[in-house]
Amino acid sequence: MTDLLARLDTDRLLAADPDWWRQAAVYQIYPRSFADANGDGIGDLEGITSRIPYLVELGVDAVWLSPFYPSALADGGYDVDDYRDVDPKIGTLADFDEMIRALHAAGIRLIADIVPNHSSDRHDWFREALASPKGSAARERYIFRDGEGPDGAQPPSDWQSIFGGSAWEPVGDGQFYLHLFAPEQPDLNWANREVRDDFLRTLRFWSDRGVDGFRVDVAHGLAKDLTAPLRSHAELEATKLAGDGSHPLWDREELDEIYAEWRAVFDEYDPPRIAVAEAWVAPTRRHRYAAPTSLGQAFNFDLLRANFSASEFHEIVDRNMVFAAETGSSNTWVFSNHDVIRHATRYGLPDDGTFEYDLGKAWLLSGGTTPAVDAARGLRRARAATLFLLGLPGSAYLYQGEELGLAEVASIPDSERQDPTFFRNAGVEVGRDGCRVPLPWDADAPSFGFGPTDASHLPQPEWFAQYAVDVQAGDPASTLSMYRRALALRHELQGAEKLAWIALDGPDVLAFQRPTGWTVVTNFGTEPVALPSALAEREVVLSSDGAPAAPGARGVLPGETTVWLR
Ligand code: GLC
Ligand code: CA
């Protein structure tokens, strides 16, 4: 009964604020690597539910759950067999309902990942398409084309899939289907009314179950112009970032119409469901997805690709504050997700320009095997960057494990790798498995407490022990303690979605003040800098180097460190 009352209260609280997303801290859970309740080595929904107390203590406002649908895992679950069910390997719909109930009772919202660009090749529709003749309605739900060449054995064009190899797969009767990702991920035809309607049904299905919003996978890819003759791969690459709606595959104008229909569904609910677009487009094009008539928010990957540099961070923040004001959306900030090298490792890579992040390629660069990584420096910078990010106006998207300062696992044996980018680019890409290794909870337990047994679907290195939750929880200087403190204080710091820069001497220091008066100061350089007395007299509430809070504490800010001042 007490439980029920507490739940009703929280539900009311959750319903009260339609703007909850604007400055939320959203924690991404990659379900198969978070917590394993039954010990089969695969994280599951029951595991997530059992770890809700951890999420509460961490202080996140919402969880973004990567795909949990039935899937053969040709692409980590981004190959969906059935959009309205749960993968039996990780739970049931009843487990999902229980998980969402428990999250809501704890005051945490849930954002579900939705994958509209492609289904899996095991989806009923695709099986039906293969069993149906050329020209049939079943094939119209996907993108089938006749082969080229005298005997029709050549693919319809020389397009390359993003995971490597041809983007066309023959089906044996003279036709090929398009897959911009793996062959197990046939692209859906969004010009087809049935496809559109089915996704509206899926949005309602999960919204009715209490999902608070959606993360939209490859949001810039759904609409395509496949009028013959198809242009060459080289021509498409050259115009990829034209941003004028002329590219046949990416960022087309028809998307506005698709997302306007989604918006109408979101607005059927109270509070309206929210959405965030994953769109690897030029920054100036992001606003279309973030518009209130469209998905409402779009990931801004600028910081994820930036060097640890005061001038780069400054420019990125300024530019995105302008975009947010123009669209009425709020900013989104991201350093890590399941597609990219963990930022504690990225910041420890040599600063020689070898690891520049090329737009659209960042997610292929997971791994970091070749160069020597300075792990201590990487972590120090990651912590400084995180306190900078968490002080900014807008929402923060955090990836599971970053709160432990977890490093990329570079040492996965080839035989254990799972990511299709590894297999389709043999010897070139190590793929994204290194950021998807199951989390360490308990230094001394089997599978570091990921589950009750030794099983772990990707091998955990021995050094994971030092990052385990139980090692860090009681240490006030740990990365976990820093995240907990920062997320607890963030609600006080935030206020209106504004900031004012404070001019300081020297090229390596950035300082900004929020309307609440809280101030964030980051030293991106390696040398300590003296702070002006107006800042030095303020109370240090939190410091990324783990130093204790202190009134009027610091005249000097150490290198690669951020402080929050009140
Ligand atoms: C997105 C996902 C990535 C996936 C791809 C294809 O980029 O984040 O993990 O491989 O889409 O669905
Ligand atoms: Ca399991």
Coordinates of C-alpha atoms and ligand atoms in Angstrom, one line a residue:
M1 CA 0.0 0.0 0.0
T2 CA 2.7 2.4 0.9
D3 CA 4.5 1.4 -2.2
L4 CA 1.3 2.1 -4.2
L5 CA 0.9 5.5 -2.7
A6 CA 4.5 6.4 -3.4
R7 CA 4.0 5.3 -6.9
L8 CA 0.9 7.3 -7.5
D9 CA 2.6 10.4 -6.2
T10 CA 5.6 9.9 -8.4
D11 CA 3.4 9.3 -11.4
R12 CA 1.7 12.6 -10.8
L13 CA 5.0 14.3 -10.4
L14 CA 6.2 12.8 -13.7
A15 CA 3.1 13.9 -15.5
A16 CA 3.3 17.4 -14.3
D17 CA 6.1 18.7 -16.4
P18 CA 5.9 18.5 -20.2
D19 CA 9.3 20.1 -20.4
W20 CA 11.1 17.5 -18.3
W21 CA 13.4 16.6 -21.2
R22 CA 14.8 20.0 -21.8
Q23 CA 17.6 19.7 -19.3
A24 CA 17.4 16.1 -18.4
A25 CA 20.4 13.8 -17.6
V26 CA 19.6 10.8 -19.8
Y27 CA 21.5 7.5 -19.1
Q28 CA 21.9 5.2 -22.1
I29 CA 21.5 1.5 -21.2
Y30 CA 22.8 -1.0 -23.8
P31 CA 20.6 -3.8 -22.3
R32 CA 22.7 -6.8 -23.2
S33 CA 25.7 -5.4 -21.4
F34 CA 24.2 -3.7 -18.3
A35 CA 23.1 -6.4 -15.8
D36 CA 22.4 -10.1 -16.2
A37 CA 19.8 -11.5 -13.8
N38 CA 19.8 -15.1 -14.9
G39 CA 23.5 -15.7 -15.5
D40 CA 23.5 -16.6 -19.2
G41 CA 26.0 -13.9 -20.0
I42 CA 23.5 -11.6 -21.7
G43 CA 22.1 -8.5 -19.8
D44 CA 18.4 -8.5 -19.5
L45 CA 15.4 -6.4 -18.5
E46 CA 15.2 -8.1 -15.0
G47 CA 18.8 -7.1 -14.6
I48 CA 17.9 -3.5 -15.3
T49 CA 15.0 -3.5 -12.9
S50 CA 17.3 -4.9 -10.2
R51 CA 19.7 -2.0 -10.7
I52 CA 17.2 0.8 -10.4
P53 CA 18.5 1.7 -7.0
Y54 CA 21.9 2.3 -8.6
L55 CA 20.3 4.6 -11.2
V56 CA 18.5 6.5 -8.4
E57 CA 21.7 7.0 -6.5
L58 CA 23.4 8.1 -9.7
G59 CA 20.7 10.7 -10.1
V60 CA 19.7 10.4 -13.7
D61 CA 16.3 11.7 -14.9
A62 CA 15.7 9.2 -17.7
V63 CA 17.0 6.1 -19.2
W64 CA 17.4 5.6 -23.0
L65 CA 17.2 1.9 -23.7
S66 CA 19.0 0.7 -26.8
P67 CA 17.0 -1.9 -28.8
F68 CA 15.5 -4.7 -26.7
Y69 CA 13.4 -6.2 -29.4
P70 CA 13.6 -9.8 -30.8
S71 CA 16.8 -9.8 -32.9
A72 CA 19.4 -12.2 -34.2
L73 CA 21.9 -9.5 -33.1
A74 CA 23.5 -9.1 -36.5
D75 CA 24.0 -5.5 -35.4
G76 CA 23.7 -5.5 -31.6
G77 CA 19.9 -5.4 -31.8
Y78 CA 19.6 -2.7 -34.4
D79 CA 18.3 -5.5 -36.6
V80 CA 14.7 -5.8 -35.4
D81 CA 12.6 -8.8 -36.0
D82 CA 9.5 -7.5 -34.4
Y83 CA 9.0 -3.9 -33.3
R84 CA 6.3 -4.7 -30.8
D85 CA 7.8 -7.4 -28.6
V86 CA 10.8 -8.1 -26.3
D87 CA 13.7 -10.3 -27.2
P88 CA 13.0 -13.6 -25.4
K89 CA 16.7 -13.8 -24.7
I90 CA 16.4 -10.7 -22.5
G91 CA 12.9 -10.9 -21.2
T92 CA 9.2 -10.6 -21.9
L93 CA 6.6 -7.9 -22.3
A94 CA 5.7 -8.5 -18.7
D95 CA 9.3 -7.8 -17.7
F96 CA 9.2 -4.7 -19.7
D97 CA 6.0 -3.5 -17.9
E98 CA 7.5 -4.3 -14.6
M99 CA 10.7 -2.4 -15.5
I100 CA 8.9 0.7 -16.6
R101 CA 6.6 0.6 -13.5
A102 CA 9.6 0.4 -11.3
L103 CA 11.5 3.2 -13.2
H104 CA 8.5 5.5 -13.0
A105 CA 8.1 4.7 -9.3
A106 CA 11.6 5.8 -8.8
G107 CA 11.0 9.0 -10.7
I108 CA 13.0 7.9 -13.8
R109 CA 11.6 8.2 -17.3
L110 CA 12.1 5.8 -20.2
I111 CA 13.1 6.6 -23.8
A112 CA 12.9 3.6 -26.1
D113 CA 15.2 3.3 -29.1
I114 CA 13.3 2.9 -32.4
V115 CA 14.8 1.7 -35.6
P116 CA 12.7 2.8 -38.6
N117 CA 15.2 2.9 -41.4
H118 CA 15.5 -0.9 -41.7
S119 CA 14.1 -4.0 -40.2
S120 CA 16.0 -7.3 -39.8
D121 CA 15.9 -9.9 -42.5
R122 CA 13.9 -12.1 -40.1
H123 CA 11.0 -9.6 -39.9
D124 CA 7.7 -11.2 -41.1
W125 CA 7.6 -8.6 -43.8
F126 CA 11.0 -9.4 -45.2
R127 CA 10.3 -13.1 -45.2
E128 CA 7.1 -12.4 -47.1
A129 CA 8.9 -10.2 -49.5
L130 CA 11.4 -13.0 -50.3
A131 CA 8.6 -15.5 -50.8
S132 CA 6.7 -13.1 -53.1
P133 CA 7.4 -12.4 -56.7
K134 CA 9.1 -9.4 -58.2
G135 CA 6.7 -6.4 -58.4
S136 CA 4.5 -7.8 -55.5
A137 CA 3.1 -5.6 -52.8
A138 CA 5.2 -7.4 -50.3
R139 CA 8.4 -6.3 -52.0
E140 CA 7.1 -2.7 -52.1
R141 CA 7.7 -2.5 -48.4
Y142 CA 11.4 -2.7 -49.0
I143 CA 13.7 -1.5 -51.8
F144 CA 14.0 -4.1 -54.4
R145 CA 15.6 -3.4 -57.9
D146 CA 16.5 -5.4 -60.9
G147 CA 20.2 -6.3 -61.3
E148 CA 22.3 -4.6 -64.0
G149 CA 24.5 -5.8 -66.8
P150 CA 23.8 -8.2 -69.7
D151 CA 22.6 -11.0 -67.5
G152 CA 21.3 -8.8 -64.6
A153 CA 23.9 -10.2 -62.3
Q154 CA 25.4 -6.8 -61.3
P155 CA 24.0 -4.8 -58.4
P156 CA 21.7 -1.9 -59.4
S157 CA 24.5 0.6 -58.5
D158 CA 28.0 0.6 -56.9
W159 CA 26.7 1.9 -53.6
Q160 CA 28.7 0.8 -50.5
S161 CA 27.0 -0.1 -47.3
I162 CA 28.1 1.9 -44.2
F163 CA 29.4 -1.3 -42.7
G164 CA 31.5 -2.1 -45.8
G165 CA 30.8 -4.1 -49.0
S166 CA 28.0 -3.6 -51.5
A167 CA 24.7 -2.0 -50.3
W168 CA 22.8 -4.4 -52.5
E169 CA 22.2 -8.0 -51.9
P170 CA 20.9 -10.4 -54.6
V171 CA 17.9 -12.6 -53.8
G172 CA 18.4 -15.1 -56.6
D173 CA 15.6 -14.1 -59.0
G174 CA 17.4 -11.2 -60.7
Q175 CA 16.5 -8.7 -58.0
F176 CA 18.6 -7.1 -55.3
Y177 CA 17.5 -5.3 -52.1
L178 CA 19.1 -2.3 -50.6
H179 CA 20.7 -2.4 -47.2
L180 CA 22.6 0.8 -46.1
F181 CA 23.9 -1.2 -43.1
A182 CA 24.4 -4.9 -42.8
P183 CA 22.7 -7.4 -45.3
E184 CA 20.6 -8.5 -42.3
Q185 CA 19.2 -5.0 -42.2
P186 CA 17.1 -4.4 -45.4
D187 CA 16.0 -0.8 -45.8
L188 CA 12.3 -0.1 -45.5
N189 CA 10.5 1.8 -48.1
W190 CA 9.1 5.0 -46.5
A191 CA 7.2 6.0 -49.6
N192 CA 4.9 3.0 -48.7
R193 CA 1.8 4.0 -46.7
E194 CA 1.7 0.6 -45.0
V195 CA 5.2 1.1 -43.6
R196 CA 4.4 4.5 -42.3
D197 CA 1.2 3.3 -40.6
D198 CA 2.9 0.4 -39.0
F199 CA 5.4 2.7 -37.3
L200 CA 2.6 4.9 -36.0
R201 CA 1.1 1.8 -34.5
T202 CA 4.5 0.9 -32.9
L203 CA 4.8 4.4 -31.5
R204 CA 1.4 4.1 -29.9
F205 CA 2.1 0.5 -28.7
W206 CA 5.0 1.6 -26.6
S207 CA 3.5 5.0 -25.6
D208 CA 0.4 3.1 -24.3
R209 CA 2.8 1.0 -22.2
G210 CA 4.2 4.1 -20.6
V211 CA 7.3 4.9 -22.7
D212 CA 8.0 8.6 -22.3
G213 CA 9.9 9.1 -25.5
F214 CA 11.9 7.7 -28.4
R215 CA 15.4 7.8 -29.7
V216 CA 15.1 7.6 -33.4
D217 CA 17.9 5.6 -35.1
V218 CA 19.3 6.9 -38.3
A219 CA 16.6 9.6 -38.4
H220 CA 18.1 11.2 -41.4
G221 CA 17.9 8.1 -43.6
L222 CA 14.3 7.1 -44.0
A223 CA 13.3 9.0 -47.1
K224 CA 15.1 8.1 -50.4
D225 CA 15.0 9.1 -54.0
L226 CA 15.6 6.0 -56.1
T227 CA 14.6 7.4 -59.4
A228 CA 16.8 5.8 -62.2
P229 CA 19.5 6.3 -63.2
L230 CA 21.0 5.8 -59.8
R231 CA 24.1 8.1 -59.2
S232 CA 27.5 6.6 -58.5
H233 CA 28.9 6.0 -55.1
A234 CA 31.6 8.6 -55.7
E235 CA 29.1 11.2 -56.6
L236 CA 27.0 10.5 -53.5
E237 CA 30.0 10.7 -51.2
A238 CA 31.0 14.0 -52.7
T239 CA 27.6 15.5 -52.1
K240 CA 26.9 13.8 -48.7
L241 CA 27.0 17.1 -46.8
A242 CA 25.4 19.3 -49.3
G243 CA 22.6 19.8 -46.9
D244 CA 20.3 21.1 -49.6
G245 CA 17.9 18.1 -49.8
S246 CA 19.4 16.9 -53.0
H247 CA 21.2 13.8 -51.8
P248 CA 19.1 10.7 -52.7
L249 CA 19.7 8.9 -49.4
W250 CA 20.3 11.3 -46.5
D251 CA 18.5 14.3 -45.0
R252 CA 15.8 14.6 -47.6
E253 CA 12.9 17.1 -47.4
E254 CA 10.2 14.4 -47.2
L255 CA 11.4 13.6 -43.7
D256 CA 9.5 16.6 -42.4
E257 CA 6.2 15.1 -43.5
I258 CA 7.1 11.7 -41.9
Y259 CA 8.0 13.3 -38.6
A260 CA 5.0 15.6 -38.6
E261 CA 2.9 12.4 -38.5
W262 CA 4.9 11.1 -35.6
R263 CA 4.5 14.4 -33.8
A264 CA 0.8 14.1 -34.1
V265 CA 1.0 10.7 -32.3
F266 CA 3.3 12.1 -29.6
D267 CA 0.8 14.9 -29.0
E268 CA -2.0 12.4 -28.4
Y269 CA -0.4 11.7 -25.0
D270 CA -0.2 13.7 -21.8
P271 CA 2.5 14.7 -21.4
P272 CA 3.4 14.5 -25.0
R273 CA 5.9 11.8 -25.8
I274 CA 9.3 13.2 -26.7
A275 CA 11.8 12.2 -29.3
V276 CA 15.5 12.7 -30.1
A277 CA 16.9 12.2 -33.5
E278 CA 20.2 10.4 -34.3
A279 CA 21.1 12.3 -37.4
W280 CA 24.6 12.5 -38.7
V281 CA 24.1 15.6 -40.6
A282 CA 25.9 18.9 -40.9
P283 CA 25.4 20.9 -37.7
T284 CA 23.4 23.6 -39.7
R285 CA 20.9 20.9 -40.7
R286 CA 20.2 19.6 -37.3
H287 CA 17.5 22.1 -36.5
R288 CA 15.0 20.4 -38.9
Y289 CA 14.9 17.3 -36.7
A290 CA 14.9 19.3 -33.5
A291 CA 12.0 21.5 -34.6
P292 CA 8.9 21.3 -32.4
T293 CA 6.9 20.2 -35.4
S294 CA 9.4 17.4 -36.0
L295 CA 11.1 15.2 -33.4
G296 CA 11.8 18.0 -31.0
Q297 CA 15.4 17.2 -30.2
A298 CA 18.4 16.0 -32.1
F299 CA 21.8 14.7 -30.9
N300 CA 24.5 17.1 -31.2
F301 CA 27.7 15.1 -31.7
D302 CA 30.0 18.1 -31.9
L303 CA 31.6 17.6 -28.5
L304 CA 31.9 13.9 -29.2
R305 CA 34.1 14.7 -32.2
A306 CA 36.0 17.7 -30.7
N307 CA 39.5 17.7 -29.3
F308 CA 40.0 18.6 -25.7
S309 CA 40.5 22.2 -26.5
A310 CA 39.1 25.5 -25.0
S311 CA 38.6 27.1 -28.4
E312 CA 36.8 24.1 -29.9
F313 CA 34.5 23.7 -26.9
H314 CA 33.8 27.5 -26.8
E315 CA 32.9 27.6 -30.5
I316 CA 30.7 24.5 -30.3
V317 CA 28.8 25.8 -27.3
D318 CA 28.2 29.2 -28.9
R319 CA 27.0 27.7 -32.2
N320 CA 24.6 25.3 -30.5
M321 CA 23.2 27.9 -28.1
V322 CA 22.2 29.8 -31.3
F323 CA 20.6 26.7 -32.9
A324 CA 18.7 25.9 -29.8
A325 CA 17.3 29.4 -29.6
E326 CA 16.4 29.3 -33.3
T327 CA 14.4 26.0 -33.0
G328 CA 13.0 26.4 -29.5
S329 CA 14.5 23.0 -28.8
S330 CA 17.0 22.5 -26.0
N331 CA 20.6 21.5 -26.5
T332 CA 21.9 18.0 -26.3
W333 CA 25.4 17.1 -25.2
V334 CA 27.1 13.8 -25.7
F335 CA 30.6 12.4 -25.3
S336 CA 30.1 8.7 -25.6
N337 CA 27.6 6.1 -26.8
H338 CA 27.5 2.5 -28.0
D339 CA 28.9 3.5 -31.4
V340 CA 32.1 5.3 -30.5
I341 CA 35.3 4.8 -28.5
R342 CA 34.8 5.6 -24.8
H343 CA 35.9 9.2 -24.2
A344 CA 38.1 8.4 -21.2
T345 CA 40.3 6.5 -23.8
R346 CA 39.8 9.0 -26.6
Y347 CA 41.2 11.8 -24.5
G348 CA 44.2 9.7 -23.8
L349 CA 45.2 9.2 -27.4
P350 CA 48.2 11.1 -28.7
D351 CA 47.4 14.7 -29.6
D352 CA 49.0 14.5 -33.0
G353 CA 46.0 14.8 -35.1
T354 CA 46.0 11.1 -36.1
F355 CA 42.6 10.6 -34.5
E356 CA 40.7 13.5 -36.0
Y357 CA 37.0 12.7 -36.1
D358 CA 35.7 12.9 -39.6
L359 CA 32.0 13.7 -39.8
G360 CA 29.9 10.5 -40.0
K361 CA 32.9 8.3 -39.3
A362 CA 33.3 8.9 -35.5
W363 CA 31.3 5.7 -34.7
L364 CA 33.6 3.6 -36.8
L365 CA 36.7 4.5 -34.9
S366 CA 35.9 2.6 -31.8
G367 CA 38.9 0.5 -30.7
G368 CA 42.0 2.6 -30.1
T369 CA 44.3 -0.4 -30.3
T370 CA 47.4 0.9 -32.2
P371 CA 48.5 4.0 -30.4
A372 CA 49.7 4.1 -26.8
V373 CA 46.9 5.4 -24.6
D374 CA 47.7 7.6 -21.6
A375 CA 44.9 6.2 -19.5
A376 CA 45.5 8.5 -16.5
R377 CA 45.5 11.6 -18.7
G378 CA 42.5 10.4 -20.6
L379 CA 40.5 9.9 -17.4
R380 CA 41.6 13.2 -16.0
R381 CA 40.4 15.0 -19.1
A382 CA 37.3 13.0 -19.3
R383 CA 36.3 14.0 -15.8
A384 CA 37.1 17.7 -16.5
A385 CA 35.1 17.5 -19.8
T386 CA 32.2 15.9 -18.0
L387 CA 31.8 18.6 -15.4
F388 CA 32.0 21.1 -18.2
L389 CA 29.2 19.3 -20.1
L390 CA 27.0 18.7 -17.1
G391 CA 27.2 22.5 -16.3
L392 CA 25.8 23.4 -19.8
P393 CA 22.2 24.4 -20.5
G394 CA 20.3 21.5 -22.1
S395 CA 20.2 17.8 -21.7
A396 CA 23.1 15.5 -21.1
Y397 CA 23.2 12.0 -22.7
L398 CA 25.5 9.7 -20.7
Y399 CA 26.5 6.2 -21.8
Q400 CA 26.6 3.4 -19.3
G401 CA 30.0 2.9 -17.7
E402 CA 31.2 6.5 -18.3
E403 CA 30.2 7.3 -14.7
L404 CA 32.9 4.7 -13.8
G405 CA 35.5 6.4 -16.0
L406 CA 35.5 3.1 -17.9
A407 CA 38.1 2.8 -20.7
E408 CA 37.7 1.2 -24.1
V409 CA 38.5 -2.5 -24.2
A410 CA 41.0 -2.8 -27.1
S411 CA 42.0 -6.4 -26.4
I412 CA 39.0 -8.4 -27.6
P413 CA 40.2 -11.5 -29.5
D414 CA 39.0 -11.5 -33.1
S415 CA 37.1 -14.8 -32.4
E416 CA 35.0 -13.0 -29.8
R417 CA 34.1 -9.9 -31.7
Q418 CA 30.4 -9.3 -32.6
D419 CA 30.2 -6.0 -34.5
P420 CA 29.5 -6.3 -38.2
T421 CA 31.8 -3.4 -38.9
F422 CA 34.7 -5.6 -37.8
F423 CA 33.7 -8.5 -40.1
R424 CA 32.8 -6.4 -43.1
N425 CA 36.0 -4.4 -43.0
A426 CA 38.5 -7.1 -42.1
G427 CA 41.8 -5.6 -40.9
V428 CA 40.6 -2.0 -41.2
E429 CA 38.0 -1.5 -38.4
V430 CA 38.1 -3.1 -35.0
G431 CA 34.4 -2.3 -34.7
R432 CA 32.5 -1.1 -31.7
D433 CA 32.6 -4.0 -29.3
G434 CA 35.2 -2.3 -27.1
C435 CA 32.7 0.1 -25.6
R436 CA 30.0 -2.6 -25.2
V437 CA 31.7 -4.9 -22.8
P438 CA 29.4 -5.8 -19.8
L439 CA 29.8 -3.4 -16.8
P440 CA 31.9 -4.2 -13.7
W441 CA 29.7 -4.0 -10.6
D442 CA 31.7 -5.9 -8.1
A443 CA 35.5 -6.3 -8.2
D444 CA 35.6 -9.8 -6.6
A445 CA 32.5 -11.4 -8.0
P446 CA 32.2 -13.7 -11.1
S447 CA 31.8 -11.6 -14.2
F448 CA 32.5 -8.6 -11.9
G449 CA 29.0 -8.8 -10.7
F450 CA 27.5 -8.4 -14.2
G451 CA 25.5 -11.5 -13.5
P452 CA 25.6 -14.4 -11.0
T453 CA 27.9 -16.5 -13.1
D454 CA 31.2 -16.1 -15.0
A455 CA 29.3 -15.7 -18.3
S456 CA 29.8 -12.5 -20.2
H457 CA 28.8 -12.2 -23.9
L458 CA 31.9 -10.1 -24.5
P459 CA 35.0 -10.9 -22.5
Q460 CA 35.8 -8.6 -19.6
P461 CA 39.5 -7.8 -19.1
E462 CA 41.0 -8.2 -15.7
W463 CA 41.6 -4.5 -15.3
F464 CA 37.8 -4.0 -15.1
A465 CA 38.1 -4.8 -11.4
Q466 CA 39.6 -1.4 -10.6
Y467 CA 36.6 0.3 -12.2
A468 CA 34.0 -1.7 -10.4
V469 CA 31.1 0.1 -8.8
D470 CA 31.8 -1.4 -5.3
V471 CA 35.4 -0.1 -5.5
Q472 CA 34.3 3.4 -6.3
A473 CA 31.1 3.8 -4.3
G474 CA 32.8 4.6 -1.0
D475 CA 35.6 6.7 -2.4
P476 CA 34.7 10.4 -2.4
A477 CA 37.4 11.1 -5.0
S478 CA 36.2 8.4 -7.5
T479 CA 34.7 9.1 -10.9
L480 CA 31.4 7.5 -9.7
S481 CA 31.3 9.9 -6.7
M482 CA 31.9 12.8 -9.0
Y483 CA 29.0 11.9 -11.3
R484 CA 26.7 11.3 -8.4
R485 CA 27.6 14.6 -6.8
A486 CA 27.3 16.5 -10.1
L487 CA 24.0 15.0 -11.0
A488 CA 22.6 15.7 -7.6
L489 CA 23.8 19.4 -7.8
R490 CA 22.8 19.8 -11.4
H491 CA 19.2 20.6 -10.6
E492 CA 20.4 23.5 -8.4
L493 CA 22.9 24.7 -11.0
Q494 CA 20.6 24.6 -14.0
G495 CA 17.9 27.3 -13.9
A496 CA 17.1 28.9 -17.3
E497 CA 18.7 27.6 -20.4
K498 CA 21.3 30.3 -20.6
L499 CA 24.9 31.0 -19.9
A500 CA 27.2 34.0 -19.9
W501 CA 30.9 33.6 -20.6
I502 CA 33.3 35.2 -18.2
A503 CA 36.4 36.6 -19.9
L504 CA 39.6 35.2 -18.5
D505 CA 43.2 35.7 -19.5
G506 CA 44.9 32.9 -21.4
P507 CA 43.8 30.7 -24.3
D508 CA 43.2 27.5 -22.2
V509 CA 40.6 28.5 -19.7
L510 CA 36.8 28.7 -20.2
A511 CA 34.4 30.0 -17.6
F512 CA 30.7 30.5 -17.9
Q513 CA 28.0 31.5 -15.4
R514 CA 24.5 30.2 -15.3
P515 CA 21.5 32.4 -14.4
T516 CA 21.5 30.7 -11.0
G517 CA 24.9 32.3 -10.4
W518 CA 26.7 28.9 -10.5
T519 CA 29.9 29.1 -12.5
V520 CA 31.8 26.4 -14.3
V521 CA 35.5 26.9 -14.9
T522 CA 37.7 24.5 -17.0
N523 CA 41.4 24.6 -17.5
F524 CA 42.1 22.7 -20.8
G525 CA 45.8 23.3 -20.5
T526 CA 48.3 21.2 -18.6
E527 CA 49.7 24.1 -16.5
P528 CA 47.9 25.4 -13.4
V529 CA 46.3 28.9 -13.9
A530 CA 45.7 31.6 -11.3
L531 CA 42.0 32.6 -11.1
P532 CA 41.0 36.2 -10.8
S533 CA 40.0 37.1 -7.2
A534 CA 36.3 37.4 -8.1
L535 CA 36.4 33.6 -8.9
A536 CA 39.0 32.6 -6.4
E537 CA 36.7 33.9 -3.5
R538 CA 33.8 31.7 -4.5
E539 CA 32.9 28.4 -2.9
V540 CA 34.2 25.4 -4.8
V541 CA 31.3 23.0 -4.8
L542 CA 32.8 20.3 -7.0
S543 CA 36.1 19.7 -8.6
S544 CA 36.9 17.1 -11.3
D545 CA 40.3 16.3 -9.8
G546 CA 38.5 14.8 -6.7
A547 CA 39.7 17.5 -4.3
P548 CA 37.2 18.2 -1.6
A549 CA 34.7 21.1 -1.8
A550 CA 35.9 24.2 0.1
P551 CA 34.8 27.7 0.7
G552 CA 36.8 30.2 -1.2
A553 CA 39.2 27.4 -1.8
R554 CA 41.3 27.9 -4.9
G555 CA 43.3 30.7 -6.3
V556 CA 44.8 28.3 -8.6
L557 CA 43.1 25.9 -11.0
P558 CA 45.2 22.8 -11.8
G559 CA 45.7 21.7 -15.4
E560 CA 42.9 19.6 -17.1
T561 CA 40.5 20.3 -14.3
T562 CA 37.0 21.7 -14.0
V563 CA 35.4 23.3 -10.9
W564 CA 31.9 24.3 -10.1
L565 CA 31.7 27.5 -8.1
R566 CA 28.7 28.8 -6.2
Ligands
GLC1 C1 22.8 3.8 -35.5 C2 23.1 3.0 -34.3 C3 24.1 2.0 -34.6 C4 23.6 1.0 -35.7 C5 23.1 1.8 -36.9 C6 22.2 1.0 -37.8 O1 23.9 4.5 -36.0 O2 23.4 3.8 -33.2 O3 24.5 1.2 -33.5 O4 24.6 0.1 -36.1 O5 22.3 2.9 -36.5 O6 21.0 0.7 -37.1
CA2 CA 20.5 -12.9 -19.0

